[in-house]
mmCIF file of C-alpha atoms in Angstrom:
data_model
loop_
_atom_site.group_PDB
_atom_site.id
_atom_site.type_symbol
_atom_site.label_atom_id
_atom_site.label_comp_id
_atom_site.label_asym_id
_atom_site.label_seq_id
_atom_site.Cartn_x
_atom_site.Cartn_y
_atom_site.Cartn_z
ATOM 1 C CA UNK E 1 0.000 0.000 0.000
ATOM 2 C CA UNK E 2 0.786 3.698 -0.286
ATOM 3 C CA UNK E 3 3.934 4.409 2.615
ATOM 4 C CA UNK E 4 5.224 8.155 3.375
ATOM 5 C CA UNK E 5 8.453 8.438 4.726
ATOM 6 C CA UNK E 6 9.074 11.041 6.486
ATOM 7 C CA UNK E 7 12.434 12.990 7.725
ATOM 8 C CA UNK E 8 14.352 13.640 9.675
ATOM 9 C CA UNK E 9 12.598 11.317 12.917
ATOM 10 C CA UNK E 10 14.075 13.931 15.161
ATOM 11 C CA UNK E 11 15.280 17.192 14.950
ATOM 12 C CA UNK E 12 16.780 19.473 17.766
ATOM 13 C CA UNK E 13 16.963 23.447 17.032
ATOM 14 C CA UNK E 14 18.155 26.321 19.010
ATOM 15 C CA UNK E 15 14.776 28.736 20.065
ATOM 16 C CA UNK E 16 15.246 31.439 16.465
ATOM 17 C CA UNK E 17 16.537 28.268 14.321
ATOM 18 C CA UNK E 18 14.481 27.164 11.465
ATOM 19 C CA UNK E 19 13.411 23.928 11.024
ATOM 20 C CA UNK E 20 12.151 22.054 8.198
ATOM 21 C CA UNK E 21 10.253 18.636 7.964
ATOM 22 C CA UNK E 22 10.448 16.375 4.610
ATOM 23 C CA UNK E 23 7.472 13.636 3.284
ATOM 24 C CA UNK E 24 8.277 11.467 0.662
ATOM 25 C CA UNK E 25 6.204 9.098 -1.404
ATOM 26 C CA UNK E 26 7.799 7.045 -4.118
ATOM 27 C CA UNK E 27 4.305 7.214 -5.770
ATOM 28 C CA UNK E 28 2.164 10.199 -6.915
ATOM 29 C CA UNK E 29 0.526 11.552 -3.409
ATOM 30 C CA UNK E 30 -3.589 13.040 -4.253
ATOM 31 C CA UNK E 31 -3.020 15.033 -1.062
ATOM 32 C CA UNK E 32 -1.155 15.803 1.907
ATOM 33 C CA UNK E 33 -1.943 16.642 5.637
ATOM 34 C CA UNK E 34 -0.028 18.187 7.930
ATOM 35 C CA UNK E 35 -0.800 17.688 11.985
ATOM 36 C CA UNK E 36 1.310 18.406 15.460
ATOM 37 C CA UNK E 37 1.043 16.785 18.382
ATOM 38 C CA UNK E 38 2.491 18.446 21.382
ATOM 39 C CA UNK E 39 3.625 15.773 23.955
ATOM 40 C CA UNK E 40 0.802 14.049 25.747
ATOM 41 C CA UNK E 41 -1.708 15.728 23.648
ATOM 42 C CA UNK E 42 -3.890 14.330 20.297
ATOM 43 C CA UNK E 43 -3.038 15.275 17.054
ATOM 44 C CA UNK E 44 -4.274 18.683 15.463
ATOM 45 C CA UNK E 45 -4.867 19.310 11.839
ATOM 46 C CA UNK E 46 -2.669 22.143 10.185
ATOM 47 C CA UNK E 47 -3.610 22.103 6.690
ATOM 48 C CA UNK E 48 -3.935 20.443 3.511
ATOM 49 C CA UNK E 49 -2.410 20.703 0.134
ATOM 50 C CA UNK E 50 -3.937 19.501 -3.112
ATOM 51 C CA UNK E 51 -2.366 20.628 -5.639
ATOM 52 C CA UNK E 52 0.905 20.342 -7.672
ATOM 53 C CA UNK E 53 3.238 22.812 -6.657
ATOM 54 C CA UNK E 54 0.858 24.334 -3.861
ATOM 55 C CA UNK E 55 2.182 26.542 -1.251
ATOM 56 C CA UNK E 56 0.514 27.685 1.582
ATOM 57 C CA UNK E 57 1.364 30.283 4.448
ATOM 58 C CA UNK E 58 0.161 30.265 8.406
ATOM 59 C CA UNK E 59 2.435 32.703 9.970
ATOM 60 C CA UNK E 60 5.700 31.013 10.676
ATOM 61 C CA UNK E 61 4.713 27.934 8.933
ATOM 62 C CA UNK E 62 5.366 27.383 5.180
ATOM 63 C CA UNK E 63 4.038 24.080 3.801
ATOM 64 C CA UNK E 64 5.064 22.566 -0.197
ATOM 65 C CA UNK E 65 3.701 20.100 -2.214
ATOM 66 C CA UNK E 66 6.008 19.152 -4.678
ATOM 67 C CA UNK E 67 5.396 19.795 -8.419
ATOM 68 C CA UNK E 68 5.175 16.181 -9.077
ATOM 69 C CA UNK E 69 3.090 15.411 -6.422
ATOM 70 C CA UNK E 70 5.596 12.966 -4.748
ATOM 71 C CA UNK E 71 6.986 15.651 -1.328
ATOM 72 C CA UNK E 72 5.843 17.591 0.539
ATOM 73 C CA UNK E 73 7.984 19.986 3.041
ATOM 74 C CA UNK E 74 6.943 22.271 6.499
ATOM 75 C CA UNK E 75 9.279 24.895 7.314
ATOM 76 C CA UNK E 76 8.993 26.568 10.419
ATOM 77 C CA UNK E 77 10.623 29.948 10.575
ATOM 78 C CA UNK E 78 12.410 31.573 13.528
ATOM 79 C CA UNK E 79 12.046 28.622 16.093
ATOM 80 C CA UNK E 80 9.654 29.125 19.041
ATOM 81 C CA UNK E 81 9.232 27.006 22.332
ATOM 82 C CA UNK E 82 5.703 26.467 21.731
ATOM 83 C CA UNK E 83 6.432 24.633 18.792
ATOM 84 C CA UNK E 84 7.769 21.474 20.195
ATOM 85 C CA UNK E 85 5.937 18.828 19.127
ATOM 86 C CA UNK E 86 5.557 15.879 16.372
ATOM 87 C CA UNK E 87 4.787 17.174 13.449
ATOM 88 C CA UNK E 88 2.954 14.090 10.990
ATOM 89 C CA UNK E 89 1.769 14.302 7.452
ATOM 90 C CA UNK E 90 -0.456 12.238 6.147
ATOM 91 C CA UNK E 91 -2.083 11.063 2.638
ATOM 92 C CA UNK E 92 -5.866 10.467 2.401
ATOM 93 C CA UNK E 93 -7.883 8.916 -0.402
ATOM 94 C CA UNK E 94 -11.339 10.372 -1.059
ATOM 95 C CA UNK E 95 -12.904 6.708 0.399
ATOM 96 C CA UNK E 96 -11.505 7.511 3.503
ATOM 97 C CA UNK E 97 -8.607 5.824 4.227
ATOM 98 C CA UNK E 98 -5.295 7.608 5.773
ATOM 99 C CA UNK E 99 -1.637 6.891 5.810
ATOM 100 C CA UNK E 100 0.272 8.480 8.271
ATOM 101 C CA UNK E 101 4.387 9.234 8.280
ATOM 102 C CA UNK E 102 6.285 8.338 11.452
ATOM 103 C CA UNK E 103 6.385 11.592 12.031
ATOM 104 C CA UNK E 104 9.136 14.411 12.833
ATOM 105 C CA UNK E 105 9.367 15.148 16.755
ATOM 106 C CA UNK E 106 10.561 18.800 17.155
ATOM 107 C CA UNK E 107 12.335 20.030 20.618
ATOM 108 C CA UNK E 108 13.554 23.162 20.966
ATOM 109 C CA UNK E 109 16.401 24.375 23.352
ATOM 110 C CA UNK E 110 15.134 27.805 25.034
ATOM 111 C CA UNK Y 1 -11.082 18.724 19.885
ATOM 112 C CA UNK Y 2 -14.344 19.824 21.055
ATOM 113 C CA UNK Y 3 -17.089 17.663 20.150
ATOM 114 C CA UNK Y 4 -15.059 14.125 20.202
ATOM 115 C CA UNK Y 5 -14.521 12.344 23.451
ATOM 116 C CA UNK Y 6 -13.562 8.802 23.605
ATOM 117 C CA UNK Y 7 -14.156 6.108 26.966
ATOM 118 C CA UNK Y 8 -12.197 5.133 29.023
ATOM 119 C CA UNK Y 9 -9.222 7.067 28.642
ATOM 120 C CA UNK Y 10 -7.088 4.668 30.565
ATOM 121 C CA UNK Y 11 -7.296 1.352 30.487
ATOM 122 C CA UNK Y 12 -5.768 -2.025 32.705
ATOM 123 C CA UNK Y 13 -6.753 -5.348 31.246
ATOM 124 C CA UNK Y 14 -5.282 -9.154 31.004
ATOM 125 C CA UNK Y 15 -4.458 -11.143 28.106
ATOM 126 C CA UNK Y 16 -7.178 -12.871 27.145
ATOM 127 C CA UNK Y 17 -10.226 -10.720 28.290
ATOM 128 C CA UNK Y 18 -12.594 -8.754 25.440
ATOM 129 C CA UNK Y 19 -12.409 -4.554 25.727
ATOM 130 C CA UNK Y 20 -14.229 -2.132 23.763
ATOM 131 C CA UNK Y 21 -13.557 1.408 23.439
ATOM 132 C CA UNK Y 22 -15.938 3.991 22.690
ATOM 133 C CA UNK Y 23 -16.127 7.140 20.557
ATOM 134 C CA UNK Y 24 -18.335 9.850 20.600
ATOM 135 C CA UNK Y 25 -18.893 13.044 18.663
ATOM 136 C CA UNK Y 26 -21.800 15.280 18.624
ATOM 137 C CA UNK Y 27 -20.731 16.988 15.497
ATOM 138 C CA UNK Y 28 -22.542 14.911 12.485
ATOM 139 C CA UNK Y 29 -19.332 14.289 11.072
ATOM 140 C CA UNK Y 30 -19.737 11.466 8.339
ATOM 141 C CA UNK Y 31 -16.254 10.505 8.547
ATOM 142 C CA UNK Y 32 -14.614 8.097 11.965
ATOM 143 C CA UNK Y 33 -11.167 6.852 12.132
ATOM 144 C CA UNK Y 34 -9.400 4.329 14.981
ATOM 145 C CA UNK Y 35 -6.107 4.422 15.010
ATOM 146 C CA UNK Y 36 -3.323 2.911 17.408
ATOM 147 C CA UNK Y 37 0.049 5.110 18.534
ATOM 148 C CA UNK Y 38 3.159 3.361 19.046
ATOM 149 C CA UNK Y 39 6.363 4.394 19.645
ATOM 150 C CA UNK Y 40 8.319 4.819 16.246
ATOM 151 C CA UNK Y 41 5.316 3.855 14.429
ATOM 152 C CA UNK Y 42 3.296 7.089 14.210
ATOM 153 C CA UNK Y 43 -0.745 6.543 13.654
ATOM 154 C CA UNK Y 44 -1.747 3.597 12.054
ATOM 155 C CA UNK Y 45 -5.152 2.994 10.829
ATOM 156 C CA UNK Y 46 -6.862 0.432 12.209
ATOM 157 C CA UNK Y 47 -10.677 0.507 11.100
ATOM 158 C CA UNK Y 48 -12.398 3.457 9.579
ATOM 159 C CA UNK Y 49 -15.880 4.551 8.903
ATOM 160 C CA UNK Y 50 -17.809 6.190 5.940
ATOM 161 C CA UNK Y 51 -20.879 6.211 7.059
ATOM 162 C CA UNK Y 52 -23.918 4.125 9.409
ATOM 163 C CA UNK Y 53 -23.087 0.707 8.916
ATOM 164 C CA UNK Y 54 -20.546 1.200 6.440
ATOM 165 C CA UNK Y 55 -16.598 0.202 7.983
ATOM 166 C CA UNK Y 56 -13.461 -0.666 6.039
ATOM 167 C CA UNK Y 57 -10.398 -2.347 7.275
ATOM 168 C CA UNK Y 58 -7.131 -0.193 7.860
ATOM 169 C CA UNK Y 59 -3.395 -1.597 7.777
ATOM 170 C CA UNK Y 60 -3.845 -2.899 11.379
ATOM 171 C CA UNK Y 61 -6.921 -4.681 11.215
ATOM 172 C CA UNK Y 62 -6.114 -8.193 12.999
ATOM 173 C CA UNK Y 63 -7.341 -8.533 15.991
ATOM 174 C CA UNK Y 64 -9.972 -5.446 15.901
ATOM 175 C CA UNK Y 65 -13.836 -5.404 15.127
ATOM 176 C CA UNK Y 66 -15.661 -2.210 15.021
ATOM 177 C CA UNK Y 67 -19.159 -1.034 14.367
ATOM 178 C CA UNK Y 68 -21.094 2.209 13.758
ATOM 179 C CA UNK Y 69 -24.790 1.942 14.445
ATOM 180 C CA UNK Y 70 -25.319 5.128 15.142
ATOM 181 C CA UNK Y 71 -23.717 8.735 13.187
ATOM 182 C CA UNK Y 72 -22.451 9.851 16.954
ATOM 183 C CA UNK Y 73 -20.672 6.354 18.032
ATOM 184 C CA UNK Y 74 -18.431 4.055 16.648
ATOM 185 C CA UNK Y 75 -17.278 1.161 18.733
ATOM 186 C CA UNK Y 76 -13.428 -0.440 18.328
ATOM 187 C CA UNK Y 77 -13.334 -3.873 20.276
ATOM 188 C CA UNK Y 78 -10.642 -5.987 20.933
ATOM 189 C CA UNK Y 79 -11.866 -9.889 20.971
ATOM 190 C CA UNK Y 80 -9.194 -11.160 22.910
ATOM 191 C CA UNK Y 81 -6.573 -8.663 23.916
ATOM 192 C CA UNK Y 82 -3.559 -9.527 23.953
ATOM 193 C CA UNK Y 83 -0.018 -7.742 24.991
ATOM 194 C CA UNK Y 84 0.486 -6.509 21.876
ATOM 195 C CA UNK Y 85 -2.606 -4.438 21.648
ATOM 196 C CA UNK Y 86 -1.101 -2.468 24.483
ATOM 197 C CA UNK Y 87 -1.159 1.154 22.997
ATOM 198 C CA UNK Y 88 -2.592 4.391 22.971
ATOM 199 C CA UNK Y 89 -5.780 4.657 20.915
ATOM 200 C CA UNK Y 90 -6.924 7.767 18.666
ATOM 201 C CA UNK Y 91 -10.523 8.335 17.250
ATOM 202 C CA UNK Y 92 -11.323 10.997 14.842
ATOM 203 C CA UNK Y 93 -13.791 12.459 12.941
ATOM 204 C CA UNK Y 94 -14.178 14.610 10.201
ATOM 205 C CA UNK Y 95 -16.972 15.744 7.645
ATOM 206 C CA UNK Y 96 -14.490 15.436 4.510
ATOM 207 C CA UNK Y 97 -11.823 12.103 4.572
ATOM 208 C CA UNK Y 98 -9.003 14.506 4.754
ATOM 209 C CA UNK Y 99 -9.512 16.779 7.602
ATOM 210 C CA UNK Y 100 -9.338 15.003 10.772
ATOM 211 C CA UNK Y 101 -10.281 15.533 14.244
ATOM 212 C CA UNK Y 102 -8.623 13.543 16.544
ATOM 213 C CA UNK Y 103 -10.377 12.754 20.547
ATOM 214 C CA UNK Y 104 -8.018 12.730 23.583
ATOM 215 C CA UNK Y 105 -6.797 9.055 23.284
ATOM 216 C CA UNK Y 106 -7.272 6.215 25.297
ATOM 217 C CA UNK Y 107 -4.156 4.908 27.024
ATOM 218 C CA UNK Y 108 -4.540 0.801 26.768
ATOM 219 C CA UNK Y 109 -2.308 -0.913 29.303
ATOM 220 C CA UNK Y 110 -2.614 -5.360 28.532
ATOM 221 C CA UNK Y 111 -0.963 -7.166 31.129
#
């Protein structure tokens, strides 16, 4: 079945650093989601990307879909504490079913 | 998120012994998800629902039965736990497949 890899597993930043977050299909992806979970917490829907080449903007996040449809990339800009976390994407057909990465887990060093 | 809640949220059982785990939303969403969280393993899917009655199997299947009688509830049971199963559990909803809303997880300790 469809797999997304996803890189680095864990990533630790100095608070102002930037950080970035890779997902990687070796097959054409018909979406992407992104989600955090802070520690102990649930997941929380970010945002999705559709289509080819797509780039969307929410403050100090940047998210990428690749123009063949294949990665997809989160950037976070100027490092904060509050966002430590695991950051997942995640591939969803219209019938329903999700594949989730492994996820990136984020800490950052005040 | 508001409007999912999931029962228990902690769990102590023995190999062996049946457990079913409830979900709940009060948001109409068409669209419920179980998934387990494991260390190193992210979220897998487990069962999923599109509808009243209508369930499909995820990657993680064995072992889990669920059903959906009702919009509001959808049911994951375990038949026969076993030590394995021990996880933390994840329902979510959503009114479109792609935008989920996960519950607060139900820590599932099988001894």
């Amino acid at each position: 079945g469809q797999q997304v890899m996803q890189i680095p597993q864990y990533q630790h930043v100095q608070e102002g650093e930037d950080f970035t977050t890779y997902c990687n299909s070796s097959t054409t992806l018909s979406n992407i989601q992104w989600y955090k979970q802070r520690p102990g917490g649930h997941p929380v829907f970010l945002i999705q990307l559709v289509k080819s080449g797509e780039v969307k903007k929410q403050k100090r996040l940047t998210f990428q879909f690749g123009e063949a449809k294949k990665n997809s990339s989160l950037h976070i800009t100027a490092t904060q504490t509050t966002d430590v976390g695991t950051y997942f994407c995640a591939e969803n057909t219209n019938a329903g079913k999700s594949t989730f990465g492994d996820g990136t887990t984020l800490t950052v060093k005040p | 998120d508001a409007g999912i809640t999931q029962s228990p949220r902690h769990k102590v059982t023995e190999t062996g012994t049946p457990v079913t785990l409830r979900c709940h939303q009060t948001e109409n969403h068409r669209y419920m998800y179980w998934y387990r969280q494991d260390p190193g393993h992210g979220l897998r899917l487990i069962h999923y629902s599109y509808g009243v009655k209508d369930t499909d199997k995820g990657e993680v299947s064995d072992g889990y039965s669920v059903s959906r009688s009702k919009t509001e509830d959808f049911l994951l049971t375990l038949e026969s736990a076993t030590s394995s199963q021990t996880s933390v559990y994840f329902c979510a909803m959503g009114t479109m497949p792609y935008e989920q809303f996960f519950g607060p997880g139900t820590r599932l300790t099988v001894l």
